[in-house]
Structures are given as C-alpha cells and as structure tokens.
Short mmCIF file of C-alpha atoms and ligand atoms in Angstrom, two decimals:
data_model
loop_
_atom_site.label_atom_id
_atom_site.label_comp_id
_atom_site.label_asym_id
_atom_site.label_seq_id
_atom_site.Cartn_x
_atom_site.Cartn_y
_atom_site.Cartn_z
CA UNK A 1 16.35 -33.50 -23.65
CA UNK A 2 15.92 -29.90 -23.15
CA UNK A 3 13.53 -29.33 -20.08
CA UNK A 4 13.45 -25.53 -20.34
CA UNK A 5 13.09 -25.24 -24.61
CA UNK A 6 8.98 -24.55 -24.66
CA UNK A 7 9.00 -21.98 -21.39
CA UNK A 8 8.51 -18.78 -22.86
CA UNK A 9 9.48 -15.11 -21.79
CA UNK A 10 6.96 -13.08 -19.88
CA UNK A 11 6.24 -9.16 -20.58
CA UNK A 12 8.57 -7.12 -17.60
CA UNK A 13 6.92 -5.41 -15.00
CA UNK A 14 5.89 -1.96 -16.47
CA UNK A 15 6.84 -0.10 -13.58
CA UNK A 16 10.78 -1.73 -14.41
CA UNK A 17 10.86 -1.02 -17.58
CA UNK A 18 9.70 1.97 -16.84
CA UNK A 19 12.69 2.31 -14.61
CA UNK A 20 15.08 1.17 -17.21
CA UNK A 21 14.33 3.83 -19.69
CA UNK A 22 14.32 6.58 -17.32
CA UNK A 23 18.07 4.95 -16.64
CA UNK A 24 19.16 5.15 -20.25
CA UNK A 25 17.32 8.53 -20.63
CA UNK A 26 20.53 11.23 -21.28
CA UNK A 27 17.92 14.05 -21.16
CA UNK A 28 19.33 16.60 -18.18
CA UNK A 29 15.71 17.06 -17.10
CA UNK A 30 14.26 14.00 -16.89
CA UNK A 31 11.75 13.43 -13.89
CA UNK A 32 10.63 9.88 -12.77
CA UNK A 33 7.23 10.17 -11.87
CA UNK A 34 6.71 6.27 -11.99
CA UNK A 35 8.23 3.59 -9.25
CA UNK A 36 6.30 3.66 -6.16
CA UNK A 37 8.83 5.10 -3.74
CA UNK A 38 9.15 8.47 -1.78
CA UNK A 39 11.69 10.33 -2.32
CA UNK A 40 12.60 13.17 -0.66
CA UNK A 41 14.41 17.05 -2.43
CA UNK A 42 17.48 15.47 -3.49
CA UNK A 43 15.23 12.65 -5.56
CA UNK A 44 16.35 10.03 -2.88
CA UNK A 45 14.92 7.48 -0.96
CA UNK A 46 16.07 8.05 2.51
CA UNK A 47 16.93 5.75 5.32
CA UNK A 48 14.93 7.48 8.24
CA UNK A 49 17.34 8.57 10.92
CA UNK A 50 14.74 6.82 13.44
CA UNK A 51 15.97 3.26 11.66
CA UNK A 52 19.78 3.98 11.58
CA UNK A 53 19.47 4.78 15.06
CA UNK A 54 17.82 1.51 15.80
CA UNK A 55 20.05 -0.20 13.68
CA UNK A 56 22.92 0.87 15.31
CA UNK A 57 21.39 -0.35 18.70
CA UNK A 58 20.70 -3.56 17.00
CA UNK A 59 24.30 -3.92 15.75
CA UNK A 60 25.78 -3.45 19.28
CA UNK A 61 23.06 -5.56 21.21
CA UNK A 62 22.16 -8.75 18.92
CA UNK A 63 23.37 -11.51 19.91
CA UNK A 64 21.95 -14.15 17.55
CA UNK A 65 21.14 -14.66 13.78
CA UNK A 66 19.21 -18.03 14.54
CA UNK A 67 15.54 -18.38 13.05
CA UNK A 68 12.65 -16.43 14.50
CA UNK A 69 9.30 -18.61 15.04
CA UNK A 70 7.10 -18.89 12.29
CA UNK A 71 4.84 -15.77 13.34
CA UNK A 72 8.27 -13.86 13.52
CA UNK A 73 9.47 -11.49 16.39
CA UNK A 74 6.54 -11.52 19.29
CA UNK A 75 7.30 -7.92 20.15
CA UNK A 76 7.35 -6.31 16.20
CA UNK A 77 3.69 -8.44 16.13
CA UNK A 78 2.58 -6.78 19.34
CA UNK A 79 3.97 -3.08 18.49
CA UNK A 80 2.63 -3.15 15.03
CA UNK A 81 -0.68 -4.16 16.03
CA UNK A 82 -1.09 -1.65 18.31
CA UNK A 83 0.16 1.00 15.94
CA UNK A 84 -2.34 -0.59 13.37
CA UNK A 85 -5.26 -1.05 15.68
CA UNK A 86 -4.63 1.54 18.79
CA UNK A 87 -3.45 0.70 21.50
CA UNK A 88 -7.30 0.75 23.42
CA UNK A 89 -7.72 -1.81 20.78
CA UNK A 90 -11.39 -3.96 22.19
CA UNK A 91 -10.32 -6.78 19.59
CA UNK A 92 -6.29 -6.50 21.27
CA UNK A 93 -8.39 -6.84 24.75
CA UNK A 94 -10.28 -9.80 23.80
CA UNK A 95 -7.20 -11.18 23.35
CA UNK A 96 -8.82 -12.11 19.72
CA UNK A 97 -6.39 -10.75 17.43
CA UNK A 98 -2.45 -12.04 16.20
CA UNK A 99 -0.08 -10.57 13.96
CA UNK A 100 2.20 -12.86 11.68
CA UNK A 101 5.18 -11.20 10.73
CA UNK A 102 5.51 -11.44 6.61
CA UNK A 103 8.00 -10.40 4.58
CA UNK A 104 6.79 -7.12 3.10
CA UNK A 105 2.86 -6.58 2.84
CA UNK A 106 3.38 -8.66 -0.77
CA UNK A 107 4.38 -11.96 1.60
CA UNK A 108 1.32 -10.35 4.04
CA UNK A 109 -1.30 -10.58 0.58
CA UNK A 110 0.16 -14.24 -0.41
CA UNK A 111 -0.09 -15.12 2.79
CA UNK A 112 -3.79 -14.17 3.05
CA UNK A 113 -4.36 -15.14 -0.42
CA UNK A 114 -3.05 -19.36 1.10
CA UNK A 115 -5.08 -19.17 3.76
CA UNK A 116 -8.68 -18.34 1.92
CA UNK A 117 -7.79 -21.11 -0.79
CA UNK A 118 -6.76 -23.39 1.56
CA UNK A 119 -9.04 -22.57 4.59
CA UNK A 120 -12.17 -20.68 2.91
CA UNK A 121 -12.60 -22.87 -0.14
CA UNK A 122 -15.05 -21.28 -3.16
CA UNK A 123 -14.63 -17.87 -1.67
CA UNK A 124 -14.73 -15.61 -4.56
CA UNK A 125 -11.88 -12.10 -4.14
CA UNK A 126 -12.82 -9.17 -4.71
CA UNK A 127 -10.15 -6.00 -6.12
CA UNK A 128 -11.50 -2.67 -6.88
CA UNK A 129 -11.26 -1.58 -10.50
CA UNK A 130 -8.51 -0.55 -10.91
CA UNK A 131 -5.89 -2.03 -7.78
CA UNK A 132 -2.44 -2.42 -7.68
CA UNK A 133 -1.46 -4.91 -10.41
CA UNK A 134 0.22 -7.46 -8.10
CA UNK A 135 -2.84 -7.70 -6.19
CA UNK A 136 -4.44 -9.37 -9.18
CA UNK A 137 -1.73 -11.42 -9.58
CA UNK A 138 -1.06 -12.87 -6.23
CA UNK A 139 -4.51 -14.00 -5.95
CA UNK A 140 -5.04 -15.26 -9.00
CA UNK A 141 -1.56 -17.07 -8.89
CA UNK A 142 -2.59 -18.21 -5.40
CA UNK A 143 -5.88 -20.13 -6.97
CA UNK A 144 -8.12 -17.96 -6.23
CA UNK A 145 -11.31 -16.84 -8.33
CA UNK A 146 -10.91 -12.76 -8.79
CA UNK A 147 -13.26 -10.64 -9.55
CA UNK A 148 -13.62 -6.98 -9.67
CA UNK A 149 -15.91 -3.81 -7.55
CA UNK A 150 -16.09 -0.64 -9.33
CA UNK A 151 -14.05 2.08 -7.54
CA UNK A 152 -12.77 4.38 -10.21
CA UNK A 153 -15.15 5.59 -13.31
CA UNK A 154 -13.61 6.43 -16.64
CA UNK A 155 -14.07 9.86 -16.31
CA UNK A 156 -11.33 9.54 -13.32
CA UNK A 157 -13.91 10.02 -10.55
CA UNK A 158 -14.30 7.65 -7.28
CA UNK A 159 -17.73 5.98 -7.90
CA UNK A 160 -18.94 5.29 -4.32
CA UNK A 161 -22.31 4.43 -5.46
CA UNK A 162 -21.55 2.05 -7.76
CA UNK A 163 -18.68 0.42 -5.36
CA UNK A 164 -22.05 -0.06 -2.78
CA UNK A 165 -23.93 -1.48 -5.53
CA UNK A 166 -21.49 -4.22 -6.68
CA UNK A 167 -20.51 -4.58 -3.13
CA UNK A 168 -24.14 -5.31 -2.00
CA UNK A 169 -24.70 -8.00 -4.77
CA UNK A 170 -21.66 -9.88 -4.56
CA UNK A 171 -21.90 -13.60 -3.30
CA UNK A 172 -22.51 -14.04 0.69
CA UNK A 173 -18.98 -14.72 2.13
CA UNK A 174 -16.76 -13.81 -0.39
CA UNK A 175 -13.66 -11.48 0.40
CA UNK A 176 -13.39 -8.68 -0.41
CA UNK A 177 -10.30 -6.07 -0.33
CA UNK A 178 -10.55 -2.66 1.12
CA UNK A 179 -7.78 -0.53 0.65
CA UNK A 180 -7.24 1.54 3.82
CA UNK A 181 -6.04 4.35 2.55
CA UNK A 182 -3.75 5.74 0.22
CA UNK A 183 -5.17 3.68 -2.75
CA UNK A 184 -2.89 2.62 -5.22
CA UNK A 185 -3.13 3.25 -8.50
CA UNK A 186 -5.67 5.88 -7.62
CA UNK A 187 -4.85 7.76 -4.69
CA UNK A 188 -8.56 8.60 -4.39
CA UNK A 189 -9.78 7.58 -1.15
CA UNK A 190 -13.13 6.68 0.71
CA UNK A 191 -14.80 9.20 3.41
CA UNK A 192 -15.44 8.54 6.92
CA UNK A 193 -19.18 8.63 5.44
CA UNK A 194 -18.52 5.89 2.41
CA UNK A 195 -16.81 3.60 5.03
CA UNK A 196 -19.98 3.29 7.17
CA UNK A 197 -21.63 2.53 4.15
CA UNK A 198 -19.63 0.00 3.11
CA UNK A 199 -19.19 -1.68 6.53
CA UNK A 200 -23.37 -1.89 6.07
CA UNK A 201 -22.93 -3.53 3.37
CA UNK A 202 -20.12 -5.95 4.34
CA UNK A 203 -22.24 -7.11 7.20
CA UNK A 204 -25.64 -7.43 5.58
CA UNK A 205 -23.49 -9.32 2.82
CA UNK A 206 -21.23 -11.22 5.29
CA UNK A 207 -17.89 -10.53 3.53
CA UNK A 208 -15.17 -11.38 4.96
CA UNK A 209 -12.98 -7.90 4.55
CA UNK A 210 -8.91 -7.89 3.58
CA UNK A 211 -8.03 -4.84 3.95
CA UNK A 212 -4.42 -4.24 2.43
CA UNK A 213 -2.57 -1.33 4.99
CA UNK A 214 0.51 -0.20 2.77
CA UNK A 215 0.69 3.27 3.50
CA UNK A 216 -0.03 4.67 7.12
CA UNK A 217 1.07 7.63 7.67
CA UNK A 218 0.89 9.07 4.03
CA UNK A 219 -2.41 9.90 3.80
CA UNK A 220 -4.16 12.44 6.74
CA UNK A 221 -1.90 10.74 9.66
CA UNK A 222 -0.54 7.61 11.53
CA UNK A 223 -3.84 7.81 13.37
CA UNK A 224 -6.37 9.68 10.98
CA UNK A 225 -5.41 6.58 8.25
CA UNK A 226 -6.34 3.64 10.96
CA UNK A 227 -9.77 5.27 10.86
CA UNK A 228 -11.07 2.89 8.67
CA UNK A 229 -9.09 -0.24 9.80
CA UNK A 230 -10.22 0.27 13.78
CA UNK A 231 -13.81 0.87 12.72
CA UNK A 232 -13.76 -2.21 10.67
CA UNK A 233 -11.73 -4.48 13.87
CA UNK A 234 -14.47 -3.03 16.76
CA UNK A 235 -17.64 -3.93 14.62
CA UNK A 236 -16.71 -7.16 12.85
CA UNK A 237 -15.50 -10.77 14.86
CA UNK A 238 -14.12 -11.41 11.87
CA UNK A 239 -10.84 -9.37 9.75
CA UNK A 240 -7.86 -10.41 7.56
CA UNK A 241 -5.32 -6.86 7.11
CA UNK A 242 -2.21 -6.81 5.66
CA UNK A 243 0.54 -4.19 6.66
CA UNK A 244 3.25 -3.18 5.61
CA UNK A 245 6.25 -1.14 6.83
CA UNK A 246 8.16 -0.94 3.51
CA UNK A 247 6.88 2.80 3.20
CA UNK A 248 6.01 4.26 6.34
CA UNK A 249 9.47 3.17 7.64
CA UNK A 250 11.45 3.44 4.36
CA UNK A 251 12.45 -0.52 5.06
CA UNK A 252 11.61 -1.34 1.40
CA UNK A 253 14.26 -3.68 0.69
CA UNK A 254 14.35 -5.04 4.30
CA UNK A 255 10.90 -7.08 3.42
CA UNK A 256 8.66 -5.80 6.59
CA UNK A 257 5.22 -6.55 7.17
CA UNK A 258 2.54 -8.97 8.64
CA UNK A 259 -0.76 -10.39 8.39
CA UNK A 260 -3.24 -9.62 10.84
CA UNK A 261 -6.18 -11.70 11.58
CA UNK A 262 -9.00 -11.20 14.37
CA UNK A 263 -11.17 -14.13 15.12
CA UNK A 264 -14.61 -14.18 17.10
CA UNK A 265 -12.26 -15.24 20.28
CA UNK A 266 -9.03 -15.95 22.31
CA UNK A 267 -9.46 -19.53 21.33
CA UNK A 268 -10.30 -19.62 17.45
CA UNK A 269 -7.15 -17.13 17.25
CA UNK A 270 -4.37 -20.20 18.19
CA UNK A 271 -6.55 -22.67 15.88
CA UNK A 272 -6.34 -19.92 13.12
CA UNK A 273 -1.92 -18.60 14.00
CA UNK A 274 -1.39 -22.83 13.82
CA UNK A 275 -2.54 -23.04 10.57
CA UNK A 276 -0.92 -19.17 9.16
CA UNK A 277 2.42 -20.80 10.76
CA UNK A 278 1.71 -24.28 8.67
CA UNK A 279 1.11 -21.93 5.82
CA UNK A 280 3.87 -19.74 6.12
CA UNK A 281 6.20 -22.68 6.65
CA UNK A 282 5.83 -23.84 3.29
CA UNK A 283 6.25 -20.31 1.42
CA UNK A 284 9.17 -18.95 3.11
CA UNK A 285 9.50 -21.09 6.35
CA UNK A 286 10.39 -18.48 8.68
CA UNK A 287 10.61 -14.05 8.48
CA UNK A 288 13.05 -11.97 7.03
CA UNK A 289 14.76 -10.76 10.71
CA UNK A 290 16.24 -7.59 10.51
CA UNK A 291 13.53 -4.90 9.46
CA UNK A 292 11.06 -5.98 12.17
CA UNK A 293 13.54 -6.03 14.77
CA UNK A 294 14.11 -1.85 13.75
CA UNK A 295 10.54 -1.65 13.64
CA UNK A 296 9.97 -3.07 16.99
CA UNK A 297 13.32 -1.08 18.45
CA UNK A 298 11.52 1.86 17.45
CA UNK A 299 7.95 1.66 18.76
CA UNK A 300 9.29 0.03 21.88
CA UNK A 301 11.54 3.52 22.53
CA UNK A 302 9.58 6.93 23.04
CA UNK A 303 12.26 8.78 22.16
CA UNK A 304 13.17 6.71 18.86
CA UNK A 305 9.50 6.53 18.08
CA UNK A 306 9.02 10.36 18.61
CA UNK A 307 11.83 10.88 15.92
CA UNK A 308 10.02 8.48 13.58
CA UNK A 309 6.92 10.21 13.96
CA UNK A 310 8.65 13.71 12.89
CA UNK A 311 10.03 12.12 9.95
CA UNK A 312 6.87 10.08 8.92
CA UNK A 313 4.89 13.60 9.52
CA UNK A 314 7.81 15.50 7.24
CA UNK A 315 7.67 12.67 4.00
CA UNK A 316 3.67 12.98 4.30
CA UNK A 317 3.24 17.12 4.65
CA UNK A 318 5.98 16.75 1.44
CA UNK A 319 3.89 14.84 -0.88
CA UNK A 320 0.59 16.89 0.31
CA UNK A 321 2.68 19.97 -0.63
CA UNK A 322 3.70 18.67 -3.84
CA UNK A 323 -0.01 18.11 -4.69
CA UNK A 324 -0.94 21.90 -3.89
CA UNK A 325 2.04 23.08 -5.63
CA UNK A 326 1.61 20.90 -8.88
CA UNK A 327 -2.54 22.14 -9.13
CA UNK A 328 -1.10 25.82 -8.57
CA UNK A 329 1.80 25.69 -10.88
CA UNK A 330 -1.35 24.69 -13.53
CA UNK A 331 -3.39 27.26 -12.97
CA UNK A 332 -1.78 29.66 -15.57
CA UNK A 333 -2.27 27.47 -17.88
CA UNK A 334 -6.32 27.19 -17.56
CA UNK A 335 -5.81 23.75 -16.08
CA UNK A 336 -6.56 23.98 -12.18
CA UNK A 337 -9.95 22.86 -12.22
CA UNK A 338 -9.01 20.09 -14.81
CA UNK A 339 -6.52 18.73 -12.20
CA UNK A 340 -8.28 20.41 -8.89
CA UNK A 341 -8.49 16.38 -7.89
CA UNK A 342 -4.66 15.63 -7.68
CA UNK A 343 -4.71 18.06 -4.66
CA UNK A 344 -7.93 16.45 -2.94
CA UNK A 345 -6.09 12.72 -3.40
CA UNK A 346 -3.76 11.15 -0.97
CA UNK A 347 -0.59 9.10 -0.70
CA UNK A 348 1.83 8.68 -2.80
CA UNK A 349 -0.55 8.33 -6.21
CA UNK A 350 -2.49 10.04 -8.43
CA UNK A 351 -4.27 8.95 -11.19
CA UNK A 352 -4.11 12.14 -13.07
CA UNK A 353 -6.50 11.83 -15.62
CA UNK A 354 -4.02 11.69 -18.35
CA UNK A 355 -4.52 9.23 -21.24
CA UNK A 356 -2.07 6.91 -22.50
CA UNK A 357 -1.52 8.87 -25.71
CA UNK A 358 -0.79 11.74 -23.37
CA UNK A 359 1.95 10.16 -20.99
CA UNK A 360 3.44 8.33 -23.95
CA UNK A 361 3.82 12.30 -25.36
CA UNK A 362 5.54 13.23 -21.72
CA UNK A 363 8.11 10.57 -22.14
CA UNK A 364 9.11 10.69 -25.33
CA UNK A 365 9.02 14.80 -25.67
CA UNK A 366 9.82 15.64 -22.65
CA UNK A 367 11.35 12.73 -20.51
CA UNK A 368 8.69 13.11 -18.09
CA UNK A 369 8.00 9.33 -16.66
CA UNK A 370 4.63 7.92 -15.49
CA UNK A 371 2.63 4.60 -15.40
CA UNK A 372 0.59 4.38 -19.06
CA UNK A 373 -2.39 4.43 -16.74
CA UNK A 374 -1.91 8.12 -16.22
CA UNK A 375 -0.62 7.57 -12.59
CA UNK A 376 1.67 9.62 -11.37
CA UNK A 377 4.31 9.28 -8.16
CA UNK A 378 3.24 12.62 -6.67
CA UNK A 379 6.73 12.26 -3.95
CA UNK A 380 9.09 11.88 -7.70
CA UNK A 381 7.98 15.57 -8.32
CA UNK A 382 10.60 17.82 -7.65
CA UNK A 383 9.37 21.78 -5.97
CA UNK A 384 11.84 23.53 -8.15
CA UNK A 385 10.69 22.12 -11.54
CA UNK A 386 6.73 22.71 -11.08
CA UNK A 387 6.95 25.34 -14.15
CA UNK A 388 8.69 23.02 -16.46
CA UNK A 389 6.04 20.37 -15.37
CA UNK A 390 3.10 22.24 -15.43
CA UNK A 391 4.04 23.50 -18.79
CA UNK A 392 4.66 19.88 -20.07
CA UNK A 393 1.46 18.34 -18.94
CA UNK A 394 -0.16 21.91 -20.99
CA UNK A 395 1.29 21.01 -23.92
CA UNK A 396 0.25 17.58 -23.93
CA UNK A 397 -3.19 18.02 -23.15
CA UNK A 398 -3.90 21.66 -24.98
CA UNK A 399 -3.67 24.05 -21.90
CA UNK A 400 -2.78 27.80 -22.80
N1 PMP B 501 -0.23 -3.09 -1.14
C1 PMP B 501 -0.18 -1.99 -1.89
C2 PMP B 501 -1.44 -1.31 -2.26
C3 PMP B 501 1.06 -1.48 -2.31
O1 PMP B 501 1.09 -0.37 -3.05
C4 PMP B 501 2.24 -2.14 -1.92
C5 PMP B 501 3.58 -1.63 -2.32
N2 PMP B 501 3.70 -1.08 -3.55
C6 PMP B 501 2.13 -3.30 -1.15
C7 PMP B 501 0.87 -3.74 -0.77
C8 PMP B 501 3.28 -4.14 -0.72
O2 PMP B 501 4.37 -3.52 -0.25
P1 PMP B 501 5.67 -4.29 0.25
O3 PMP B 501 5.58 -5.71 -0.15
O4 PMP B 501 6.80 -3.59 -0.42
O5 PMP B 501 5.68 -4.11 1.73
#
C-alpha cells in the first residue's frame, strides 16, 4: 500500500515564494519590499550588539543544556512581563499575572489558540479584516470557530466605527484579538481615543481580549506601544497577550516569546500556568532555551539593556524615516497626498493602497517586491533608491 499517494500539495506561503523570486531575480536593482524583517542600510538583518554581548556572557557562564520547566526560564518570564506590562504593573502586584515562555509569538498564538478550545469551549475568535495570515490559520487549525471585525475599509482607511460596531454585537464571551500595535498587514493603528472605546465595548460585551504584542518598540516606543496593553491589564481581571521578541530583539530564528495570562487572582493564576504547562507539554514539551536566556541577560543588566534600548530606538527612528522619505520622494510626482497615510502608519507595514494589478506591474517591470495585498516592508526600502522608487510606484499608478 501506498499511505502517502492521495495527500496532495498545498499552495507555498506567498511571502516565500515571494522570497524565491526575488532570489532568482538577476535584475541589479531589485528591492524586496516583502518578508517581514528589518533590515537595516546594508539590506541586512542585524544581530543587535546588545544580544552578541549577552551571548558571549552566556557562552562563558552556562553551565547546562538540560530542559527548562514547562513555563521556560523564571527570570526571561519575569523581565518580559515587566517590560510588557511596566514594572508598577497593579496586575504584577496582585501577584495575578504569569508569563509562559513560547517559542516565538507563533508558539505564544497556538498556545492561546489550545487553551480557549480546550478550556473556553464554543468561544467564537475574532481577527480584524484583514490580520496576519497565520493568525487565521493557527486558530482555525487549532479548532477554533473564526470570524472576522472590520478594521481596514476598501478604500485603505482604518474604520474605527465600524470595528466598534461589529465589536459591540459580537457574541458575549467570545475572544477577540487586538493587535497592540504595529498591525500587520496594515500598519494602521488605533488611537489612545479608539482604545477606550473599544475597552467599553469589550467590557459591556465581556470579551475575553488576546492581544497579539509582536512589535514593541517599532511603533512610537518601548513604552508609548504598551499603552494599549497596560490599559487593557489595569481595567480587566481577565487578559490572554502574546509577545514576541523575534523583532524587537532581532532573535527571529532563536524562537522567543511567551504567553501571558492575568487571572482575577494569585490563586486562579497556578490553576490556569498548570493547565498552559499540560498544554504546552503536548505541543512542544518544553522552550526553545537560548533566545530567552539573551533576553533575560539583557533586561537583567542596565548597561546591556541601555545598549538594547539605543539600538531598538535606532531600527524604529529608521523605518519612521523611511516612511517620511518615501511620501517626500512622491511628491514630485503629484502623489503625496495619495500616499500622505504611509507616513502616518507604524511598524514595519504599510498597506499602501496599491492594487494587485499594480504590484504585479512593480515586480515584473521593475523588480520591485511586495505582498499582492499592496503591503509593503517599509524597513526593505533602501534611502538611496527613494527616486527610482518613487518613480516606479508613478508609473504604475499614473503619477506625473
Ligand atoms: N504576530 C504578528 C502580528 C506577527 O507579525 C508576527 C511575526 N510576523 C508574529 C505574531 C509572530 O512572530 P514570531 O513567531 O516570529 O515571534
């Protein structure tokens, strides 16, 4: 018998095919505006000076390889909590909220995504239209019934209105996920204002927020992007948030993150970390080691966390930059207030407004790569070749 004959292949990822072509492309000014990475003026992804440093303490001072527990390293949960929720934290007080260290924020989302199927049975999730793909994936893989808030309109404009609107008539206790900040595809992000609102909202409803922290530090600032996040932890009991250090640490590959959960109290919190480490047992039994314990070397050290800062500060004053610079280098070509939003955005992404038919012309005419969704990796842009992009996107979309 042949057990694998009917299994058939699955379409790649976009974003790695995407990839792929750029590879192949021979084209001496090709520009990869599509994998979700920063990169810095040489079109790298750098290892932050802050995490060889720790990594050459770790190298001289480890002294074991064996497992870490099931929540992962104590201290990484502690720091990144604190970094997540400040460190005057009520909820870190109380004594009411525990970290579980997950590889990436992906293994923080499936992690989540367990626990409501197994735990929260019949909740309904909730993604903003549009999310990050593998957001609808995890969840749905995971068992879970998704469904979909409006966030974005078709005319590329944040709908806050009609976010509230679904929000508000949603089923009472269903989940519902909150991007922080940073929002990916998007990059268009609530105000201080809309998160009020939607807090109202989440309490009148009783949701149970999930709100997925990928990017601190890219947007307005380590502690301007927890905005959202603390005001969410000090008014609700109740709080799932993922978070990941794959960005804001450049540990991509080293698979660092963690779930964070607040409960009502001290004592629901070890009901509710016995059944994550159950949970997490049976996807990947115990953490990834080695990119939490740089994380944690760094937070724990003033002086290493001081350099981090700097270099956080430098990749997200960069991509801000990049926005201004892009908007400006269209302005010649009757196209600033066309694109005026790419500069008001934040993080990484933009979705720039372009159509399909449009970044299908950028590729194949002028080996300019994006997502067909029209988003664009704002860091992939490179300073010195605004002109020649500016002058692409014109072309494509009938600028002068
Ligand atoms: N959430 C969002 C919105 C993301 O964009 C990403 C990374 N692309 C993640 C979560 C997960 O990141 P990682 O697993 O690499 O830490």
């Amino acid at each position: 018998m042949n057990h694998f004959q009917s299994i058939a292949r699955v379409p790649g990822d976009p974003i790695l095919s995407l990839m792929e072509a750029y590879r192949v492309d021979s084209h001496p000014g090709k520009l990869d505006l599509g994998v979700g990475v920063y990169k810095d003026t040489q079109g790298l992804t750098p290892i932050p000076k802050a995490v060889k440093l720790a990594e050459q303490r770790l190298l001289e001072c480890e002294t074991s390889k064996s497992y870490v527990g099931g929540h992962g390293d104590p201290l990484f949960g502690q720091l990144l909590t604190r970094l997540v929720l400040g460190a005057d934290s009520k909820a870190i007080t109380a004594q009411r909220v525990g970290a579980t260290q997950t590889p990436g924020g992906t293994g923080a989302l499936r992690l989540a995504a367990d626990f409501i199927r197994h735990h929260l049975p019949g909740r309904g999730l909730w993604l903003s239209a549009p999310t990050w793909p593998i957001h609808e994936s995890i969840f749905a893989e995971a068992g879970l019934q998704v469904s979909h808030y409006p966030y974005v309109d078709a005319d590329n404009r944040l709908n806050v209105e009609a976010m509230l609107a679904a929000l508000s008539h949603i089923p009472r206790g269903d989940v519902v996920l909150l991007h922080a900040c940073c929002h990916n595809p998007t990059g268009f992000d609530l105000s201080q204002a809309d998160w009020l609102r939607v807090l109202e909202v989440v309490k009148a409803r009783e949701l149970l927020p999930l709100i997925d922290f990928a990017y601190q530090g890219f947007g307005d600032g380590l502690e301007q992007d927890a905005w959202s996040v603390r005001l969410f932890a000090d008014a609700l009991p109740e709080l799932l948030i993922t978070s990941s250090c794959s960005k804001n640490f450049g540990l991509y590959r080293e698979r660092t993150g963690a779930l964070l959960v607040c409960t009502a109290d001290a004592e629901k919190l070890i009901d509710i970390r016995s059944q994550l480490a159950f949970l997490a047992r049976n996807l990947w039994s115990t953490p990834p080691a080695h990119g939490a314990a740089v994380v944690a070397t760094i937070l724990a050290d003033e002086e290493l966390k001081n350099v981090w800062v700097d270099e956080l500060e430098q990749m997200r004053v960069r991509v801000t930059r990049l926005r201004e610079g892009l908007v400006a280098a269209l302005a010649p070509h009757g196209l600033a207030q066309r694109f005026a939003h790419i500069s008001q955005q934040r993080g990484m992404f933009s979705y720039t407004g372009l159509s399909p038919a449009q970044v299908k012309r950028l590729r194949e005419e002028y080996s300019i790569y994006m997502v067909g969704s029209g988003r664009a990796n704002i860091a992939g842009i490179d300073a010195q070749r605004f002109t020649q992009l500016a002058q692409a996107i014109a072309a494509v979309c009938g600028g002068r």
